[in-house]
JSON list of C-alpha atoms in Angstrom, two decimals:
[
{"chain": "A", "resi": 21, "resn": "MET", "atom": "CA", "xyz": [23.23, 37.21, 4.53]},
{"chain": "A", "resi": 22, "resn": "ALA", "atom": "CA", "xyz": [21.87, 34.36, 4.58]},
{"chain": "A", "resi": 23, "resn": "TYR", "atom": "CA", "xyz": [23.36, 31.04, 3.02]},
{"chain": "A", "resi": 24, "resn": "ARG", "atom": "CA", "xyz": [22.35, 29.80, 0.17]},
{"chain": "A", "resi": 25, "resn": "ARG", "atom": "CA", "xyz": [23.18, 26.29, -1.12]},
{"chain": "A", "resi": 26, "resn": "THR", "atom": "CA", "xyz": [25.16, 25.90, -4.17]},
{"chain": "A", "resi": 27, "resn": "PRO", "atom": "CA", "xyz": [23.48, 23.59, -6.68]},
{"chain": "A", "resi": 28, "resn": "ALA", "atom": "CA", "xyz": [26.44, 21.04, -6.11]},
{"chain": "A", "resi": 29, "resn": "VAL", "atom": "CA", "xyz": [25.60, 20.87, -2.48]},
{"chain": "A", "resi": 30, "resn": "GLN", "atom": "CA", "xyz": [21.89, 20.77, -3.20]},
{"chain": "A", "resi": 31, "resn": "ALA", "atom": "CA", "xyz": [22.35, 18.09, -5.35]},
{"chain": "A", "resi": 32, "resn": "ARG", "atom": "CA", "xyz": [24.18, 16.27, -3.08]},
{"chain": "A", "resi": 33, "resn": "LEU", "atom": "CA", "xyz": [21.56, 16.85, -0.41]},
{"chain": "A", "resi": 34, "resn": "ASP", "atom": "CA", "xyz": [18.87, 15.64, -2.77]},
{"chain": "A", "resi": 35, "resn": "ALA", "atom": "CA", "xyz": [20.45, 12.14, -3.63]},
{"chain": "A", "resi": 36, "resn": "GLN", "atom": "CA", "xyz": [21.24, 11.24, -0.07]},
{"chain": "A", "resi": 37, "resn": "ARG", "atom": "CA", "xyz": [17.56, 12.16, 0.60]},
{"chain": "A", "resi": 38, "resn": "GLU", "atom": "CA", "xyz": [16.77, 9.82, -2.21]},
{"chain": "A", "resi": 39, "resn": "ALA", "atom": "CA", "xyz": [18.77, 7.02, -0.60]},
{"chain": "A", "resi": 40, "resn": "VAL", "atom": "CA", "xyz": [17.64, 7.78, 2.59]},
{"chain": "A", "resi": 41, "resn": "LEU", "atom": "CA", "xyz": [13.88, 6.89, 0.88]},
{"chain": "A", "resi": 42, "resn": "GLN", "atom": "CA", "xyz": [14.75, 4.17, -1.00]},
{"chain": "A", "resi": 43, "resn": "SER", "atom": "CA", "xyz": [16.27, 2.35, 2.13]},
{"chain": "A", "resi": 44, "resn": "ALA", "atom": "CA", "xyz": [13.40, 3.58, 4.30]},
{"chain": "A", "resi": 45, "resn": "VAL", "atom": "CA", "xyz": [11.47, 1.35, 1.55]},
{"chain": "A", "resi": 46, "resn": "GLY", "atom": "CA", "xyz": [13.48, -1.86, 1.51]},
{"chain": "A", "resi": 47, "resn": "LEU", "atom": "CA", "xyz": [13.43, -1.90, 5.62]},
{"chain": "A", "resi": 48, "resn": "LEU", "atom": "CA", "xyz": [9.69, -1.64, 5.56]},
{"chain": "A", "resi": 49, "resn": "ALA", "atom": "CA", "xyz": [9.34, -4.59, 2.98]},
{"chain": "A", "resi": 50, "resn": "GLU", "atom": "CA", "xyz": [11.52, -6.40, 5.70]},
{"chain": "A", "resi": 51, "resn": "ARG", "atom": "CA", "xyz": [10.66, -5.36, 8.87]},
{"chain": "A", "resi": 52, "resn": "GLY", "atom": "CA", "xyz": [7.66, -3.43, 8.71]},
{"chain": "A", "resi": 53, "resn": "TYR", "atom": "CA", "xyz": [6.92, 0.06, 10.81]},
{"chain": "A", "resi": 54, "resn": "GLY", "atom": "CA", "xyz": [8.33, -1.10, 13.96]},
{"chain": "A", "resi": 55, "resn": "GLY", "atom": "CA", "xyz": [11.92, -2.16, 12.54]},
{"chain": "A", "resi": 56, "resn": "CYS", "atom": "CA", "xyz": [11.65, 1.12, 10.25]},
{"chain": "A", "resi": 57, "resn": "THR", "atom": "CA", "xyz": [13.38, 3.47, 12.84]},
{"chain": "A", "resi": 58, "resn": "MET", "atom": "CA", "xyz": [15.46, 6.16, 12.42]},
{"chain": "A", "resi": 59, "resn": "ALA", "atom": "CA", "xyz": [18.94, 5.05, 13.71]},
{"chain": "A", "resi": 60, "resn": "ALA", "atom": "CA", "xyz": [17.98, 1.62, 11.28]},
{"chain": "A", "resi": 61, "resn": "VAL", "atom": "CA", "xyz": [17.10, 3.52, 8.12]},
{"chain": "A", "resi": 62, "resn": "ALA", "atom": "CA", "xyz": [20.20, 5.78, 8.70]},
{"chain": "A", "resi": 63, "resn": "ASP", "atom": "CA", "xyz": [22.51, 2.89, 9.14]},
{"chain": "A", "resi": 64, "resn": "ARG", "atom": "CA", "xyz": [21.26, 1.17, 5.92]},
{"chain": "A", "resi": 65, "resn": "ALA", "atom": "CA", "xyz": [21.86, 4.73, 3.94]},
{"chain": "A", "resi": 66, "resn": "GLY", "atom": "CA", "xyz": [25.43, 4.42, 5.11]},
{"chain": "A", "resi": 67, "resn": "ILE", "atom": "CA", "xyz": [24.80, 8.19, 7.14]},
{"chain": "A", "resi": 68, "resn": "ALA", "atom": "CA", "xyz": [25.09, 9.53, 10.45]},
{"chain": "A", "resi": 69, "resn": "THR", "atom": "CA", "xyz": [21.63, 9.57, 12.32]},
{"chain": "A", "resi": 70, "resn": "GLY", "atom": "CA", "xyz": [22.22, 13.10, 12.71]},
{"chain": "A", "resi": 71, "resn": "SER", "atom": "CA", "xyz": [22.06, 13.79, 8.82]},
{"chain": "A", "resi": 72, "resn": "LEU", "atom": "CA", "xyz": [19.26, 11.83, 8.67]},
{"chain": "A", "resi": 73, "resn": "TYR", "atom": "CA", "xyz": [17.28, 14.61, 10.66]},
{"chain": "A", "resi": 74, "resn": "GLN", "atom": "CA", "xyz": [18.76, 17.00, 8.09]},
{"chain": "A", "resi": 75, "resn": "HIS", "atom": "CA", "xyz": [16.08, 15.92, 6.14]},
{"chain": "A", "resi": 76, "resn": "PHE", "atom": "CA", "xyz": [13.29, 14.06, 8.21]},
{"chain": "A", "resi": 77, "resn": "ALA", "atom": "CA", "xyz": [12.68, 15.97, 11.78]},
{"chain": "A", "resi": 78, "resn": "ASN", "atom": "CA", "xyz": [10.74, 12.86, 13.62]},
{"chain": "A", "resi": 79, "resn": "LYS", "atom": "CA", "xyz": [10.04, 8.98, 12.18]},
{"chain": "A", "resi": 80, "resn": "ALA", "atom": "CA", "xyz": [6.26, 10.78, 11.62]},
{"chain": "A", "resi": 81, "resn": "GLU", "atom": "CA", "xyz": [7.53, 12.96, 8.91]},
{"chain": "A", "resi": 82, "resn": "LEU", "atom": "CA", "xyz": [9.62, 10.02, 7.42]},
{"chain": "A", "resi": 83, "resn": "SER", "atom": "CA", "xyz": [6.80, 7.75, 7.43]},
{"chain": "A", "resi": 84, "resn": "VAL", "atom": "CA", "xyz": [4.65, 9.98, 5.69]},
{"chain": "A", "resi": 85, "resn": "GLU", "atom": "CA", "xyz": [6.39, 10.61, 3.15]},
{"chain": "A", "resi": 86, "resn": "LEU", "atom": "CA", "xyz": [7.49, 6.75, 2.81]},
{"chain": "A", "resi": 87, "resn": "PHE", "atom": "CA", "xyz": [4.09, 5.85, 2.89]},
{"chain": "A", "resi": 88, "resn": "ARG", "atom": "CA", "xyz": [3.08, 8.36, 0.25]},
{"chain": "A", "resi": 89, "resn": "ARG", "atom": "CA", "xyz": [5.90, 7.10, -2.10]},
{"chain": "A", "resi": 90, "resn": "VAL", "atom": "CA", "xyz": [4.83, 3.56, -1.58]},
{"chain": "A", "resi": 91, "resn": "VAL", "atom": "CA", "xyz": [1.25, 4.18, -2.22]},
{"chain": "A", "resi": 92, "resn": "THR", "atom": "CA", "xyz": [1.62, 6.21, -5.18]},
{"chain": "A", "resi": 93, "resn": "ARG", "atom": "CA", "xyz": [3.82, 2.98, -6.75]},
{"chain": "A", "resi": 94, "resn": "GLU", "atom": "CA", "xyz": [0.78, 0.86, -5.70]},
{"chain": "A", "resi": 95, "resn": "ILE", "atom": "CA", "xyz": [-1.81, 2.97, -7.38]},
{"chain": "A", "resi": 96, "resn": "ALA", "atom": "CA", "xyz": [-0.06, 3.32, -10.53]},
{"chain": "A", "resi": 97, "resn": "ALA", "atom": "CA", "xyz": [0.27, -0.59, -10.66]},
{"chain": "A", "resi": 98, "resn": "VAL", "atom": "CA", "xyz": [-3.85, -0.88, -10.63]},
{"chain": "A", "resi": 99, "resn": "ASN", "atom": "CA", "xyz": [-4.34, 2.37, -12.92]},
{"chain": "A", "resi": 100, "resn": "ALA", "atom": "CA", "xyz": [-2.11, -0.19, -15.64]},
{"chain": "A", "resi": 101, "resn": "ALA", "atom": "CA", "xyz": [-4.27, -2.59, -14.98]},
{"chain": "A", "resi": 102, "resn": "VAL", "atom": "CA", "xyz": [-7.13, -1.30, -15.59]},
{"chain": "A", "resi": 103, "resn": "ALA", "atom": "CA", "xyz": [-5.99, 0.36, -19.12]},
{"chain": "A", "resi": 104, "resn": "ARG", "atom": "CA", "xyz": [-5.44, -3.05, -20.05]},
{"chain": "A", "resi": 105, "resn": "ARG", "atom": "CA", "xyz": [-9.05, -4.30, -20.05]},
{"chain": "A", "resi": 106, "resn": "ASP", "atom": "CA", "xyz": [-11.69, -2.99, -21.81]},
{"chain": "A", "resi": 107, "resn": "ALA", "atom": "CA", "xyz": [-15.27, -3.55, -20.14]},
{"chain": "A", "resi": 108, "resn": "PRO", "atom": "CA", "xyz": [-15.88, -1.74, -17.23]},
{"chain": "A", "resi": 109, "resn": "GLN", "atom": "CA", "xyz": [-16.81, -4.75, -14.56]},
{"chain": "A", "resi": 110, "resn": "GLN", "atom": "CA", "xyz": [-13.17, -6.13, -15.90]},
{"chain": "A", "resi": 111, "resn": "ARG", "atom": "CA", "xyz": [-11.66, -2.92, -15.05]},
{"chain": "A", "resi": 112, "resn": "ILE", "atom": "CA", "xyz": [-13.32, -3.39, -11.41]},
{"chain": "A", "resi": 113, "resn": "ALA", "atom": "CA", "xyz": [-11.77, -6.91, -11.44]},
{"chain": "A", "resi": 114, "resn": "ALA", "atom": "CA", "xyz": [-8.53, -5.35, -12.73]},
{"chain": "A", "resi": 115, "resn": "VAL", "atom": "CA", "xyz": [-8.08, -3.33, -9.44]},
{"chain": "A", "resi": 116, "resn": "VAL", "atom": "CA", "xyz": [-9.25, -5.76, -6.66]},
{"chain": "A", "resi": 117, "resn": "GLU", "atom": "CA", "xyz": [-6.84, -8.80, -8.15]},
{"chain": "A", "resi": 118, "resn": "THR", "atom": "CA", "xyz": [-4.20, -6.21, -8.75]},
{"chain": "A", "resi": 119, "resn": "PHE", "atom": "CA", "xyz": [-4.10, -4.82, -5.64]},
{"chain": "A", "resi": 120, "resn": "ALA", "atom": "CA", "xyz": [-4.56, -8.28, -3.76]},
{"chain": "A", "resi": 121, "resn": "ALA", "atom": "CA", "xyz": [-1.89, -10.08, -5.85]},
{"chain": "A", "resi": 122, "resn": "ARG", "atom": "CA", "xyz": [0.85, -7.56, -5.18]},
{"chain": "A", "resi": 123, "resn": "ALA", "atom": "CA", "xyz": [-0.09, -7.25, -1.55]},
{"chain": "A", "resi": 124, "resn": "LEU", "atom": "CA", "xyz": [0.23, -10.78, -0.87]},
{"chain": "A", "resi": 125, "resn": "ARG", "atom": "CA", "xyz": [3.48, -11.11, -2.60]},
{"chain": "A", "resi": 126, "resn": "ALA", "atom": "CA", "xyz": [4.79, -8.37, -0.49]},
{"chain": "A", "resi": 127, "resn": "PRO", "atom": "CA", "xyz": [2.83, -9.38, 2.55]},
{"chain": "A", "resi": 128, "resn": "ARG", "atom": "CA", "xyz": [5.12, -7.60, 5.28]},
{"chain": "A", "resi": 129, "resn": "LEU", "atom": "CA", "xyz": [4.99, -4.49, 3.32]},
{"chain": "A", "resi": 130, "resn": "ALA", "atom": "CA", "xyz": [1.49, -4.88, 2.71]},
{"chain": "A", "resi": 131, "resn": "TYR", "atom": "CA", "xyz": [0.64, -5.35, 6.20]},
{"chain": "A", "resi": 132, "resn": "ALA", "atom": "CA", "xyz": [2.63, -2.21, 7.35]},
{"chain": "A", "resi": 133, "resn": "LEU", "atom": "CA", "xyz": [0.30, -0.07, 4.82]},
{"chain": "A", "resi": 134, "resn": "LEU", "atom": "CA", "xyz": [-2.63, -1.56, 5.67]},
{"chain": "A", "resi": 135, "resn": "VAL", "atom": "CA", "xyz": [-3.37, -2.33, 9.27]},
{"chain": "A", "resi": 136, "resn": "GLU", "atom": "CA", "xyz": [0.30, -2.31, 11.25]},
{"chain": "A", "resi": 137, "resn": "PRO", "atom": "CA", "xyz": [-0.12, 0.02, 14.35]},
{"chain": "A", "resi": 138, "resn": "ALA", "atom": "CA", "xyz": [1.43, 3.36, 13.41]},
{"chain": "A", "resi": 139, "resn": "ASP", "atom": "CA", "xyz": [1.88, 6.93, 14.00]},
{"chain": "A", "resi": 140, "resn": "ALA", "atom": "CA", "xyz": [-1.68, 9.15, 13.49]},
{"chain": "A", "resi": 141, "resn": "VAL", "atom": "CA", "xyz": [-0.34, 11.14, 10.70]},
{"chain": "A", "resi": 142, "resn": "VAL", "atom": "CA", "xyz": [0.35, 7.41, 8.93]},
{"chain": "A", "resi": 143, "resn": "ASP", "atom": "CA", "xyz": [-3.19, 6.72, 9.53]},
{"chain": "A", "resi": 144, "resn": "GLY", "atom": "CA", "xyz": [-4.52, 10.02, 8.05]},
{"chain": "A", "resi": 145, "resn": "GLU", "atom": "CA", "xyz": [-2.40, 8.85, 5.18]},
{"chain": "A", "resi": 146, "resn": "ARG", "atom": "CA", "xyz": [-3.86, 5.27, 5.05]},
{"chain": "A", "resi": 147, "resn": "LEU", "atom": "CA", "xyz": [-7.23, 7.08, 4.84]},
{"chain": "A", "resi": 148, "resn": "VAL", "atom": "CA", "xyz": [-5.94, 9.16, 1.35]},
{"chain": "A", "resi": 149, "resn": "PHE", "atom": "CA", "xyz": [-4.39, 5.67, 0.22]},
{"chain": "A", "resi": 150, "resn": "ARG", "atom": "CA", "xyz": [-7.90, 3.70, 0.80]},
{"chain": "A", "resi": 151, "resn": "ARG", "atom": "CA", "xyz": [-9.69, 6.72, -0.86]},
{"chain": "A", "resi": 152, "resn": "ALA", "atom": "CA", "xyz": [-7.75, 7.03, -4.01]},
{"chain": "A", "resi": 153, "resn": "PHE", "atom": "CA", "xyz": [-8.74, 3.24, -4.57]},
{"chain": "A", "resi": 154, "resn": "ARG", "atom": "CA", "xyz": [-12.56, 3.67, -3.68]},
{"chain": "A", "resi": 155, "resn": "ASP", "atom": "CA", "xyz": [-12.40, 6.97, -6.68]},
{"chain": "A", "resi": 156, "resn": "VAL", "atom": "CA", "xyz": [-10.99, 4.42, -9.32]},
{"chain": "A", "resi": 157, "resn": "ILE", "atom": "CA", "xyz": [-13.35, 1.66, -8.33]},
{"chain": "A", "resi": 158, "resn": "ALA", "atom": "CA", "xyz": [-16.14, 4.01, -8.42]},
{"chain": "A", "resi": 159, "resn": "THR", "atom": "CA", "xyz": [-15.23, 5.10, -11.68]},
{"chain": "A", "resi": 160, "resn": "GLU", "atom": "CA", "xyz": [-15.53, 1.79, -13.06]},
{"chain": "A", "resi": 161, "resn": "ILE", "atom": "CA", "xyz": [-18.70, 1.28, -11.39]},
{"chain": "A", "resi": 162, "resn": "ALA", "atom": "CA", "xyz": [-20.28, 4.70, -12.66]},
{"chain": "A", "resi": 163, "resn": "ALA", "atom": "CA", "xyz": [-19.52, 3.44, -16.11]},
{"chain": "A", "resi": 164, "resn": "ALA", "atom": "CA", "xyz": [-20.97, -0.23, -15.55]},
{"chain": "A", "resi": 165, "resn": "VAL", "atom": "CA", "xyz": [-23.60, 1.03, -14.63]},
{"chain": "A", "resi": 166, "resn": "ALA", "atom": "CA", "xyz": [-24.21, 3.98, -17.06]},
{"chain": "A", "resi": 167, "resn": "ALA", "atom": "CA", "xyz": [-23.57, 0.61, -19.72]},
{"chain": "A", "resi": 168, "resn": "GLY", "atom": "CA", "xyz": [-26.01, -1.02, -18.16]},
{"chain": "A", "resi": 169, "resn": "GLU", "atom": "CA", "xyz": [-23.68, -3.84, -16.80]},
{"chain": "A", "resi": 170, "resn": "LEU", "atom": "CA", "xyz": [-24.33, -3.24, -13.44]},
{"chain": "A", "resi": 171, "resn": "PRO", "atom": "CA", "xyz": [-28.03, -2.29, -11.54]},
{"chain": "A", "resi": 172, "resn": "GLU", "atom": "CA", "xyz": [-28.44, 0.97, -10.39]},
{"chain": "A", "resi": 173, "resn": "GLN", "atom": "CA", "xyz": [-26.12, 2.10, -7.52]},
{"chain": "A", "resi": 174, "resn": "ASP", "atom": "CA", "xyz": [-24.34, 4.74, -5.34]},
{"chain": "A", "resi": 175, "resn": "PRO", "atom": "CA", "xyz": [-20.82, 4.02, -7.26]},
{"chain": "A", "resi": 176, "resn": "VAL", "atom": "CA", "xyz": [-18.37, 5.39, -4.52]},
{"chain": "A", "resi": 177, "resn": "LEU", "atom": "CA", "xyz": [-21.02, 3.84, -1.53]},
{"chain": "A", "resi": 178, "resn": "THR", "atom": "CA", "xyz": [-20.56, 0.55, -3.39]},
{"chain": "A", "resi": 179, "resn": "ALA", "atom": "CA", "xyz": [-16.69, 1.13, -3.74]},
{"chain": "A", "resi": 180, "resn": "ALA", "atom": "CA", "xyz": [-16.09, 2.16, 0.11]},
{"chain": "A", "resi": 181, "resn": "ALA", "atom": "CA", "xyz": [-17.73, -0.70, 1.12]},
{"chain": "A", "resi": 182, "resn": "LEU", "atom": "CA", "xyz": [-15.48, -3.22, -1.74]},
{"chain": "A", "resi": 183, "resn": "VAL", "atom": "CA", "xyz": [-12.20, -1.38, -0.56]},
{"chain": "A", "resi": 184, "resn": "GLY", "atom": "CA", "xyz": [-12.76, -2.26, 3.11]},
{"chain": "A", "resi": 185, "resn": "ALA", "atom": "CA", "xyz": [-13.83, -5.86, 2.78]},
{"chain": "A", "resi": 186, "resn": "VAL", "atom": "CA", "xyz": [-11.11, -6.48, 0.40]},
{"chain": "A", "resi": 187, "resn": "GLY", "atom": "CA", "xyz": [-8.65, -4.96, 3.03]},
{"chain": "A", "resi": 188, "resn": "GLU", "atom": "CA", "xyz": [-10.55, -7.00, 5.79]},
{"chain": "A", "resi": 189, "resn": "ALA", "atom": "CA", "xyz": [-9.94, -10.20, 3.85]},
{"chain": "A", "resi": 190, "resn": "LEU", "atom": "CA", "xyz": [-6.55, -9.18, 3.39]},
{"chain": "A", "resi": 191, "resn": "ALA", "atom": "CA", "xyz": [-5.78, -9.06, 7.07]},
{"chain": "A", "resi": 192, "resn": "GLY", "atom": "CA", "xyz": [-5.73, -12.27, 7.99]},
{"chain": "A", "resi": 193, "resn": "PRO", "atom": "CA", "xyz": [-3.30, -13.74, 5.17]},
{"chain": "A", "resi": 194, "resn": "LEU", "atom": "CA", "xyz": [-0.81, -11.04, 5.42]},
{"chain": "A", "resi": 195, "resn": "ALA", "atom": "CA", "xyz": [-0.63, -11.16, 9.57]},
{"chain": "A", "resi": 196, "resn": "ALA", "atom": "CA", "xyz": [-0.48, -15.05, 9.20]},
{"chain": "A", "resi": 197, "resn": "GLU", "atom": "CA", "xyz": [2.96, -14.31, 7.09]},
{"chain": "A", "resi": 198, "resn": "PRO", "atom": "CA", "xyz": [5.74, -15.72, 9.39]},
{"chain": "A", "resi": 199, "resn": "ALA", "atom": "CA", "xyz": [8.13, -12.82, 10.73]},
{"chain": "A", "resi": 200, "resn": "PRO", "atom": "CA", "xyz": [11.35, -11.88, 9.37]},
{"chain": "A", "resi": 201, "resn": "ALA", "atom": "CA", "xyz": [14.39, -14.02, 11.24]},
{"chain": "A", "resi": 202, "resn": "HIS", "atom": "CA", "xyz": [15.66, -11.32, 13.05]},
{"chain": "A", "resi": 203, "resn": "GLU", "atom": "CA", "xyz": [12.23, -11.10, 14.65]},
{"chain": "A", "resi": 204, "resn": "PRO", "atom": "CA", "xyz": [11.19, -14.52, 16.14]},
{"chain": "A", "resi": 205, "resn": "ARG", "atom": "CA", "xyz": [7.55, -15.08, 16.84]},
{"chain": "A", "resi": 206, "resn": "PRO", "atom": "CA", "xyz": [7.42, -15.30, 21.07]},
{"chain": "A", "resi": 207, "resn": "ALA", "atom": "CA", "xyz": [7.35, -18.80, 22.39]},
{"chain": "A", "resi": 208, "resn": "HIS", "atom": "CA", "xyz": [4.15, -17.55, 24.24]},
{"chain": "A", "resi": 209, "resn": "GLU", "atom": "CA", "xyz": [2.38, -16.56, 21.15]},
{"chain": "A", "resi": 210, "resn": "PRO", "atom": "CA", "xyz": [0.86, -19.20, 18.93]},
{"chain": "A", "resi": 211, "resn": "ALA", "atom": "CA", "xyz": [1.47, -19.38, 15.17]},
{"chain": "A", "resi": 212, "resn": "PRO", "atom": "CA", "xyz": [-1.27, -17.71, 13.04]},
{"chain": "A", "resi": 213, "resn": "GLU", "atom": "CA", "xyz": [-3.54, -20.20, 10.84]},
{"chain": "A", "resi": 214, "resn": "HIS", "atom": "CA", "xyz": [-2.20, -19.51, 6.82]},
{"chain": "A", "resi": 215, "resn": "SER", "atom": "CA", "xyz": [-4.98, -19.32, 4.17]},
{"chain": "A", "resi": 216, "resn": "ASP", "atom": "CA", "xyz": [-4.21, -20.48, 0.92]},
{"chain": "A", "resi": 217, "resn": "ASN", "atom": "CA", "xyz": [-3.25, -17.50, -1.20]},
{"chain": "A", "resi": 218, "resn": "ALA", "atom": "CA", "xyz": [-3.24, -19.40, -4.79]},
{"chain": "A", "resi": 219, "resn": "THR", "atom": "CA", "xyz": [-7.29, -19.07, -3.74]},
{"chain": "A", "resi": 220, "resn": "VAL", "atom": "CA", "xyz": [-7.51, -15.75, -2.04]},
{"chain": "A", "resi": 221, "resn": "VAL", "atom": "CA", "xyz": [-6.99, -13.49, -5.09]},
{"chain": "A", "resi": 222, "resn": "PRO", "atom": "CA", "xyz": [-9.89, -15.60, -7.00]},
{"chain": "A", "resi": 223, "resn": "ALA", "atom": "CA", "xyz": [-12.32, -15.51, -4.42]},
{"chain": "A", "resi": 224, "resn": "LEU", "atom": "CA", "xyz": [-11.97, -11.58, -3.78]},
{"chain": "A", "resi": 225, "resn": "VAL", "atom": "CA", "xyz": [-12.32, -11.50, -7.68]},
{"chain": "A", "resi": 226, "resn": "SER", "atom": "CA", "xyz": [-15.37, -13.10, -7.22]},
{"chain": "A", "resi": 227, "resn": "PHE", "atom": "CA", "xyz": [-17.02, -11.90, -4.38]},
{"chain": "A", "resi": 228, "resn": "THR", "atom": "CA", "xyz": [-16.46, -8.41, -5.64]},
{"chain": "A", "resi": 229, "resn": "LEU", "atom": "CA", "xyz": [-18.28, -9.07, -9.13]},
{"chain": "A", "resi": 230, "resn": "ARG", "atom": "CA", "xyz": [-21.40, -10.72, -7.26]},
{"chain": "A", "resi": 231, "resn": "ALA", "atom": "CA", "xyz": [-21.78, -7.61, -4.37]},
{"chain": "A", "resi": 232, "resn": "LEU", "atom": "CA", "xyz": [-21.70, -5.49, -7.92]},
{"chain": "A", "resi": 233, "resn": "GLY", "atom": "CA", "xyz": [-24.75, -7.22, -8.74]},
{"chain": "A", "resi": 234, "resn": "GLY", "atom": "CA", "xyz": [-22.86, -8.51, -11.69]},
{"chain": "A", "resi": 235, "resn": "ARG", "atom": "CA", "xyz": [-21.72, -11.82, -13.35]},
{"chain": "A", "resi": 236, "resn": "ASP", "atom": "CA", "xyz": [-18.60, -13.91, -12.13]},
{"chain": "A", "resi": 237, "resn": "ASP", "atom": "CA", "xyz": [-17.90, -16.78, -14.69]},
{"chain": "A", "resi": 238, "resn": "SER", "atom": "CA", "xyz": [-18.16, -19.35, -11.92]},
{"chain": "A", "resi": 239, "resn": "ASP", "atom": "CA", "xyz": [-21.86, -18.33, -12.52]},
{"chain": "A", "resi": 240, "resn": "ALA", "atom": "CA", "xyz": [-22.42, -19.81, -16.17]}
]
């Protein structure tokens, strides 16, 4: 007869899995993928490493679930920001503004999400992440074109180009953040140049509006 978990046992396992994921999110934000090892996550969650393998077969599987959780949160934040704007161009600006501002407030986490070397399965999740943001922007571009606010263009192609450009523009500032105290920069490695993050977000919003063929406030 196959063993069937009681509701109490299942509830305990579900709670433990949630604690693991919350611990992993914290480690990812502090140390990136490199420091988010199975042993480190188990230690942060207060369980034995062997117990962690009851929930995730390996780091790649844990990383995918972790990535999906964080990305879902970021997309929700962007959608909430878009919902607070009325005009299509303002809604497009809200996507870029919110995404970039949140990335710069949590640079280690954003660097891990966007560009840090990771497992191949995580790279696949990054593609899904980029497409999700592309689709949000493409929807608003199509609405702006239909309203006559923007010139005729391929909304999906333009949105994909914007997502790529914004991600590339953020890579430098995110990589320039100092390493955590437990990860000192090697003596032979020069410190990267830091960008003035206060100017990054407005510049990206301005770039986005001009790339779309619309008007930025600074054009007046």
